[in-house]
Tab-separated table of C-alpha atoms in Angstrom:
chain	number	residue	atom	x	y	z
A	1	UNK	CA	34.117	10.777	13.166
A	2	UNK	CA	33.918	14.738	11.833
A	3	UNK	CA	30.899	16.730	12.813
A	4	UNK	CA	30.137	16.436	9.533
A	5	UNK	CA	29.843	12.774	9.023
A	6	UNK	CA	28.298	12.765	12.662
A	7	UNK	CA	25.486	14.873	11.457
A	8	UNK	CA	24.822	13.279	8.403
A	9	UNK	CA	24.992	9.654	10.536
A	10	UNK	CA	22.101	11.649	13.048
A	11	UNK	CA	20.027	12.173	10.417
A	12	UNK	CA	19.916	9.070	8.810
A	13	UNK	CA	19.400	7.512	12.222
A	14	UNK	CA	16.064	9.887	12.412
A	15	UNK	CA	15.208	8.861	9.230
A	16	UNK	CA	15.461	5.494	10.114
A	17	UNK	CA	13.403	5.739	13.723
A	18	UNK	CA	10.896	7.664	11.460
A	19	UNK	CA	10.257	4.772	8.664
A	20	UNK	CA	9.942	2.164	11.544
A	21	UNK	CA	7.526	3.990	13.561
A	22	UNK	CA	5.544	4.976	10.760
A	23	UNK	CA	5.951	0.851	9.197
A	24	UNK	CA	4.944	-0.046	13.039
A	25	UNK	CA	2.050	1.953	13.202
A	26	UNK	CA	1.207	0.366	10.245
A	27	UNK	CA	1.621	-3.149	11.028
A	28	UNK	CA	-0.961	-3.226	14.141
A	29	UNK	CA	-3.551	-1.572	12.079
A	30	UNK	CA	-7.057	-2.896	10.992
A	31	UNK	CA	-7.044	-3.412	6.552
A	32	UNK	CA	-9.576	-2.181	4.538
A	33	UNK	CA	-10.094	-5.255	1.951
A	34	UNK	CA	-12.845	-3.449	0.140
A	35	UNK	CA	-15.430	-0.568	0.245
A	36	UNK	CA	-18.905	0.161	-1.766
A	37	UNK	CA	-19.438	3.499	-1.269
A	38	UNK	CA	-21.398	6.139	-3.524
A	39	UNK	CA	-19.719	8.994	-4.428
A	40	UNK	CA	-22.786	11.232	-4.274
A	41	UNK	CA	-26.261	11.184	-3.016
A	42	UNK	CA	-29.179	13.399	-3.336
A	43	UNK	CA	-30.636	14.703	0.074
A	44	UNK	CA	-33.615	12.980	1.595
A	45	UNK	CA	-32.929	9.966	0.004
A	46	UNK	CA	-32.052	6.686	1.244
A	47	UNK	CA	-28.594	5.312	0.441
A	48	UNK	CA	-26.370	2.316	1.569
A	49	UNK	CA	-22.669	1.868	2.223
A	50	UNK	CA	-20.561	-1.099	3.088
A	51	UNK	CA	-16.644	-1.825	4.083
A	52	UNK	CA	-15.321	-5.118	4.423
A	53	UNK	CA	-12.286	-5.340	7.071
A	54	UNK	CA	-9.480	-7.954	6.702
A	55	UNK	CA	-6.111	-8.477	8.556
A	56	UNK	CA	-8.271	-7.970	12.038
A	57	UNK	CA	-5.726	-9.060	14.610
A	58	UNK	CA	-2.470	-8.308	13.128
A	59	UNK	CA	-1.154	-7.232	16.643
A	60	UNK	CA	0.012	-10.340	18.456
A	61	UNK	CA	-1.101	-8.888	21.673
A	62	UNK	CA	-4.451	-8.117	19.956
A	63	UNK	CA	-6.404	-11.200	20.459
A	64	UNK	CA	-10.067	-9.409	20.179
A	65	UNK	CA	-10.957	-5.672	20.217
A	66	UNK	CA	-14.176	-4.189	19.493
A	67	UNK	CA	-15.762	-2.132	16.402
A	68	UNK	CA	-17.323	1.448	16.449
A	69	UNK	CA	-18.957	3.227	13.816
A	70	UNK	CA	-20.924	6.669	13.083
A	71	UNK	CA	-22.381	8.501	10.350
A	72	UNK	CA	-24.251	11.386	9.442
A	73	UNK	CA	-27.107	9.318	7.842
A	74	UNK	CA	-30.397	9.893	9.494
A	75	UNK	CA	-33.003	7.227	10.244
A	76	UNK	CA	-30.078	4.646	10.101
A	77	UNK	CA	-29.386	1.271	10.419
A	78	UNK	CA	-26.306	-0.899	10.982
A	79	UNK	CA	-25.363	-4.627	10.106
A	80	UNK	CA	-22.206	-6.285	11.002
A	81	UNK	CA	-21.581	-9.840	9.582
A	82	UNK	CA	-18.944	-11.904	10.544
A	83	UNK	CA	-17.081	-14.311	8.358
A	84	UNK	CA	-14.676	-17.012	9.198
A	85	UNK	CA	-11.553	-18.057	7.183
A	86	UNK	CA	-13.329	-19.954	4.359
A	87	UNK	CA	-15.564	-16.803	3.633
A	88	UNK	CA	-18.383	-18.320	5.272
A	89	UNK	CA	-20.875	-16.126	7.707
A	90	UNK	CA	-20.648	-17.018	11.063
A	91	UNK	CA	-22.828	-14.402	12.856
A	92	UNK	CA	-24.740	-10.881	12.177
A	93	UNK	CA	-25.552	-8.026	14.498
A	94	UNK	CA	-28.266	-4.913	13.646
A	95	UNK	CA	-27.563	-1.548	15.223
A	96	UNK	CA	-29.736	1.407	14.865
A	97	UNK	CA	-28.797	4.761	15.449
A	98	UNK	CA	-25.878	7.288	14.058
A	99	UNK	CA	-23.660	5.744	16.566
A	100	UNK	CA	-23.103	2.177	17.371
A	101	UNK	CA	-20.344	0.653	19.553
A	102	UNK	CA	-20.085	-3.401	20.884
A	103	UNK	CA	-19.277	-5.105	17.881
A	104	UNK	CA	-16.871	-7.264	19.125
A	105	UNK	CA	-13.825	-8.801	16.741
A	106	UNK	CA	-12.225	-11.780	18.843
A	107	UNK	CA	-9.795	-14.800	17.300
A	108	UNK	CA	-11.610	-17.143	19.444
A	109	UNK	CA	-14.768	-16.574	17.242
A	110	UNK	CA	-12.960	-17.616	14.311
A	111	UNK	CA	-13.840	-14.460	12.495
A	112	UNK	CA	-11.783	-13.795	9.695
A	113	UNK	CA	-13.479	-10.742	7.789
A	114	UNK	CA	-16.170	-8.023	8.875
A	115	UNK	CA	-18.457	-6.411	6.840
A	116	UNK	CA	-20.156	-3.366	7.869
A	117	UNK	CA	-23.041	-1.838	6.215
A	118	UNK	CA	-25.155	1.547	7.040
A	119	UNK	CA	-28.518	2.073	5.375
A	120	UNK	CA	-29.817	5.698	6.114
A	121	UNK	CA	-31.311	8.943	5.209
A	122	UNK	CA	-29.038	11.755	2.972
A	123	UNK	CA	-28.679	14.626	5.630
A	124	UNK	CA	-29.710	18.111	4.284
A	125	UNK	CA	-26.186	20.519	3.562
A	126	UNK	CA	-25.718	22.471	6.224
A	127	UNK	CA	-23.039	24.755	4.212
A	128	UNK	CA	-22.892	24.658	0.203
A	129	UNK	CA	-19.473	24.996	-1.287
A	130	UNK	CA	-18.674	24.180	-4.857
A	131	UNK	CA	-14.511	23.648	-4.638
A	132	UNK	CA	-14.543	21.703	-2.944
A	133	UNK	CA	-18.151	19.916	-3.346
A	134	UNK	CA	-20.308	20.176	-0.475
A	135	UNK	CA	-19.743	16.580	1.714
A	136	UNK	CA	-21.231	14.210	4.574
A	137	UNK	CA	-19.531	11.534	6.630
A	138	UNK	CA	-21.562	8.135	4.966
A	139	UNK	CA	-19.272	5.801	7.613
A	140	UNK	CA	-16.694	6.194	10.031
A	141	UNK	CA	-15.209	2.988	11.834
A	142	UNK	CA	-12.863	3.107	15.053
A	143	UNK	CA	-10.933	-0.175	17.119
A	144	UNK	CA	-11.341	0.087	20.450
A	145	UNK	CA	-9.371	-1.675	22.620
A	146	UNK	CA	-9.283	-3.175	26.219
A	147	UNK	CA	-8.571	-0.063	28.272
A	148	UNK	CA	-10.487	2.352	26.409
A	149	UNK	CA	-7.626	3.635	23.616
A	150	UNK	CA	-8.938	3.821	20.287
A	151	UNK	CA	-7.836	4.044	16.575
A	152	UNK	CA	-9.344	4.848	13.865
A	153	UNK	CA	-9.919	2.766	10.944
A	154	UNK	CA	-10.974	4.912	7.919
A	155	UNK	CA	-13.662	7.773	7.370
A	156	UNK	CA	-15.719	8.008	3.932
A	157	UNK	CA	-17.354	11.163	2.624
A	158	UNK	CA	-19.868	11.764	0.286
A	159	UNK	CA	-20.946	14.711	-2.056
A	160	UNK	CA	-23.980	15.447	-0.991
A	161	UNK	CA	-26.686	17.505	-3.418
A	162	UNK	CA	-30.625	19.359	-3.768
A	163	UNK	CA	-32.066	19.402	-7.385
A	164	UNK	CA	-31.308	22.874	-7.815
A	165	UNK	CA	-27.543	22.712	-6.321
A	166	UNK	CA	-27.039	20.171	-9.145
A	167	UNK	CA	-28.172	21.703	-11.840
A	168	UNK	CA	-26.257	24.730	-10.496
A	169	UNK	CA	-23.360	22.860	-10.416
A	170	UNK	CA	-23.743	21.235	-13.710
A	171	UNK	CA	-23.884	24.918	-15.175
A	172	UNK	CA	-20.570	25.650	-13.525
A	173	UNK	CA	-18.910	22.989	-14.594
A	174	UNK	CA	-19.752	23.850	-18.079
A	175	UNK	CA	-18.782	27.109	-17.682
A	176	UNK	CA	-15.306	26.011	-16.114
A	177	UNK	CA	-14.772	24.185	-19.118
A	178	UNK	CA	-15.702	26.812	-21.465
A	179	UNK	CA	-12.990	28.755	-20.092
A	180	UNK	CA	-10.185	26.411	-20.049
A	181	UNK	CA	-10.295	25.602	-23.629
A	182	UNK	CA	-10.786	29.104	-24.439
A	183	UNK	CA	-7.497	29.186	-22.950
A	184	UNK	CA	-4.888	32.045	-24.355
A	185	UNK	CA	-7.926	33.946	-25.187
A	186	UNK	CA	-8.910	37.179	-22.879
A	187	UNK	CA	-11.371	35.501	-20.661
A	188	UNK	CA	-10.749	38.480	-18.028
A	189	UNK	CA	-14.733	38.892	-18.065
A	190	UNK	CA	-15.591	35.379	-18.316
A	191	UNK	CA	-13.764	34.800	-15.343
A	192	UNK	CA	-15.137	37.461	-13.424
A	193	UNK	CA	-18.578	36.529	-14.073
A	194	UNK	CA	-17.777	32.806	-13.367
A	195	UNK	CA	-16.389	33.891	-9.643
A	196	UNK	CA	-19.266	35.591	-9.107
A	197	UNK	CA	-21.517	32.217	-9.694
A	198	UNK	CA	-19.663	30.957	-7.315
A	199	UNK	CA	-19.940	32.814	-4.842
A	200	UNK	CA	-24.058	32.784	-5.997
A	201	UNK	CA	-23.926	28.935	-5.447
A	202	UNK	CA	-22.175	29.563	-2.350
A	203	UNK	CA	-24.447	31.349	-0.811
A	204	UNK	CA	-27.527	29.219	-1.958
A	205	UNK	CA	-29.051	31.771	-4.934
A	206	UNK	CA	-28.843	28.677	-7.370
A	207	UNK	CA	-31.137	29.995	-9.970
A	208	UNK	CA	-28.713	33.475	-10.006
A	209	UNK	CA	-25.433	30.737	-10.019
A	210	UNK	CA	-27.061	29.450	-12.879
A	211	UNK	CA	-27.673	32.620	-15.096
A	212	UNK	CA	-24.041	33.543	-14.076
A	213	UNK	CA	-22.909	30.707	-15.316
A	214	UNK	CA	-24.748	30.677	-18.513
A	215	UNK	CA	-22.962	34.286	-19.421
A	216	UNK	CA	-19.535	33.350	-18.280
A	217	UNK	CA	-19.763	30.738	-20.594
A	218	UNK	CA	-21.437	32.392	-23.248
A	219	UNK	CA	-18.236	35.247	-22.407
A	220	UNK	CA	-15.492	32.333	-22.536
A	221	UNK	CA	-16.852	31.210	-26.129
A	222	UNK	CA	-17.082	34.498	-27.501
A	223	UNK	CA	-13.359	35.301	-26.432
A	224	UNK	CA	-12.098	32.145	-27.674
A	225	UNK	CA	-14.181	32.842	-31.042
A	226	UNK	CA	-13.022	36.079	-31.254
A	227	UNK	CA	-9.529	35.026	-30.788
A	228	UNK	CA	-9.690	32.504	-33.664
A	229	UNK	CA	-10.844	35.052	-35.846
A	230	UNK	CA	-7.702	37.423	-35.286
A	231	UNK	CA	-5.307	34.353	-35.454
A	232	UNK	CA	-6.949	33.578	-38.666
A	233	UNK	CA	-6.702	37.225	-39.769
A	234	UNK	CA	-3.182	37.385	-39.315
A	235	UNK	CA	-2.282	34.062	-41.062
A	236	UNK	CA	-4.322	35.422	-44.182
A	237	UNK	CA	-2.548	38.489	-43.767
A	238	UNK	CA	0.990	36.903	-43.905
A	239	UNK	CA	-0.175	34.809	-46.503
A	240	UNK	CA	-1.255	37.857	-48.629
A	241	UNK	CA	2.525	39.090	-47.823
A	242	UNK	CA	4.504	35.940	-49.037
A	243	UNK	CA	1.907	36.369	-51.829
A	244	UNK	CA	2.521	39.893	-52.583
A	245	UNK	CA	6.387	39.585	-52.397
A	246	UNK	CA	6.734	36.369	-54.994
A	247	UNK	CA	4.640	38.340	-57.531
A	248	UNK	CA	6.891	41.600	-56.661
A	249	UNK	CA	10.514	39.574	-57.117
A	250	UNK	CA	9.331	37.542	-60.031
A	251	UNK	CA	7.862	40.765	-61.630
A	252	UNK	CA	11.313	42.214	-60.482
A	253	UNK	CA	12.745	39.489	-62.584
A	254	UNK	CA	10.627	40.041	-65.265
A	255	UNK	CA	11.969	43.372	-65.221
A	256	UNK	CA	15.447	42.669	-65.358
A	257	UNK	CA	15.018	40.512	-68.306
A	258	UNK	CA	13.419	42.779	-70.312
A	259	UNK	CA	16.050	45.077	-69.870
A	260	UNK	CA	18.909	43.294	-70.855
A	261	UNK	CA	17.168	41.872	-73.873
A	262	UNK	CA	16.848	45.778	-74.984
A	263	UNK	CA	20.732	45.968	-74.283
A	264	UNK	CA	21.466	42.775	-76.013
């Protein structure tokens, strides 16, 4: 075999170790059948997730194994409910606290299916950021097994808002648009003044975010106004030119005519 082929042959060996380890890794892993999950919340209220798992022992070595969660949710609440192969319940636990471990998932229980669900308390933002939108872990769930290694199962997030961040936001967003469909239009200054917004709702100064916004967008429309205008101004003004030089050839025309009826 050349080096050649021998290198090529190494790498699609590597490639080959990858996808199994990678299809492996998959195959002992807990399923998410389905999640209800909002995909924002205002703070201080109360809010509820819940994630169904499925495929719960698809390690032949994993027999039982035992379910973690956490969240940022304050005043919370869990409830695991167990379900056997028909879809029936066959036992519940409550948890309380941002942190819950113990749930135990075993195939001599018959479960089937778990569904988790957290009840709790929106957390106030500790850091605003508008791209990307401000977020909070709602759930978290790890497998732990016998011997203390761990995996994790999924993580959700949630966009997490005040009154005044939201109506901040809803200013930028209309601003954002403004500016994209005033697209090919000098939007220099729009732009400007929507960055600076930005950096307004960044730093908490919603009401200022706001009025920012208001004038970048009121800046984006006028450009894209403005640049209408001209495009319309030059179409009239080649129409005026295809205009002006049909009248000149057919008075040209006109012209010659005359003059060779004189002649004739």
């Amino acid at each position: 075999m050349t080096r050649t082929n021998w290198s090529r042959f190494s790498k699609l060996a590597l490639a080959l170790v990858v996808l199994l380890s990678a299809f492996a890794g998959q195959a002992g892993a807990v399923s998410v059948a389905s999640d209800d999950v909002p995909d924002e919340a205002q703070v201080g209220t109360q809010v509820t997730a819940s994630v169904t798992l499925e495929e719960l022992y698809r390690s032949p070595q994993l027999e039982s194994w035992t379910l973690a969660g956490e969240t940022d949710l304050e005043d919370v609440t869990w409830t695991v409910a167990y379900y056997d192969q028909t879809g029936a319940r066959v036992d519940q636990q409550s948890f309380d606290g941002q942190n819950f471990s113990g749930a135990e998932i075993a195939t001599a229980d018959g479960t089937s299916e778990v569904e988790v669900t957290v009840t709790g308390i929106v957390p106030e933002v500790e850091s605003f950021s508008y791209d990307p939108a401000q977020t909070f872990t709602i759930i978290s769930l790890d497998q732990t097994r016998e011997g203390g290694s761990s995996n994790d199962i999924d993580s959700w997030t949630v966009h997490h808002y005040t009154e005044d961040s939201a109506a901040a936001r809803d200013e930028l967003d209309s601003a954002r648009d403004a500016i994209q469909r005033a697209s090919g239009a000098n939007t220099q200054q729009a732009q400007q003044t929507f960055n600076n917004a930005v950096e307004a709702y960044n730093g908490e100064e919603f009401n200022l975010a706001t009025n920012l916004a208001n004038e970048a967008e009121t800046s984006a429309n006028q450009a894209r106004q403005s640049s209408q205008t001209t495009q319309l101004l030059i179409y009239a003004a080649g129409g005026l030119l295809v205009v002006a030089l049909i009248v000149g050839g057919f008075l040209y025309w006109r012209s010659q005519q005359t003059s060779y009826d004189k002649l004739g």
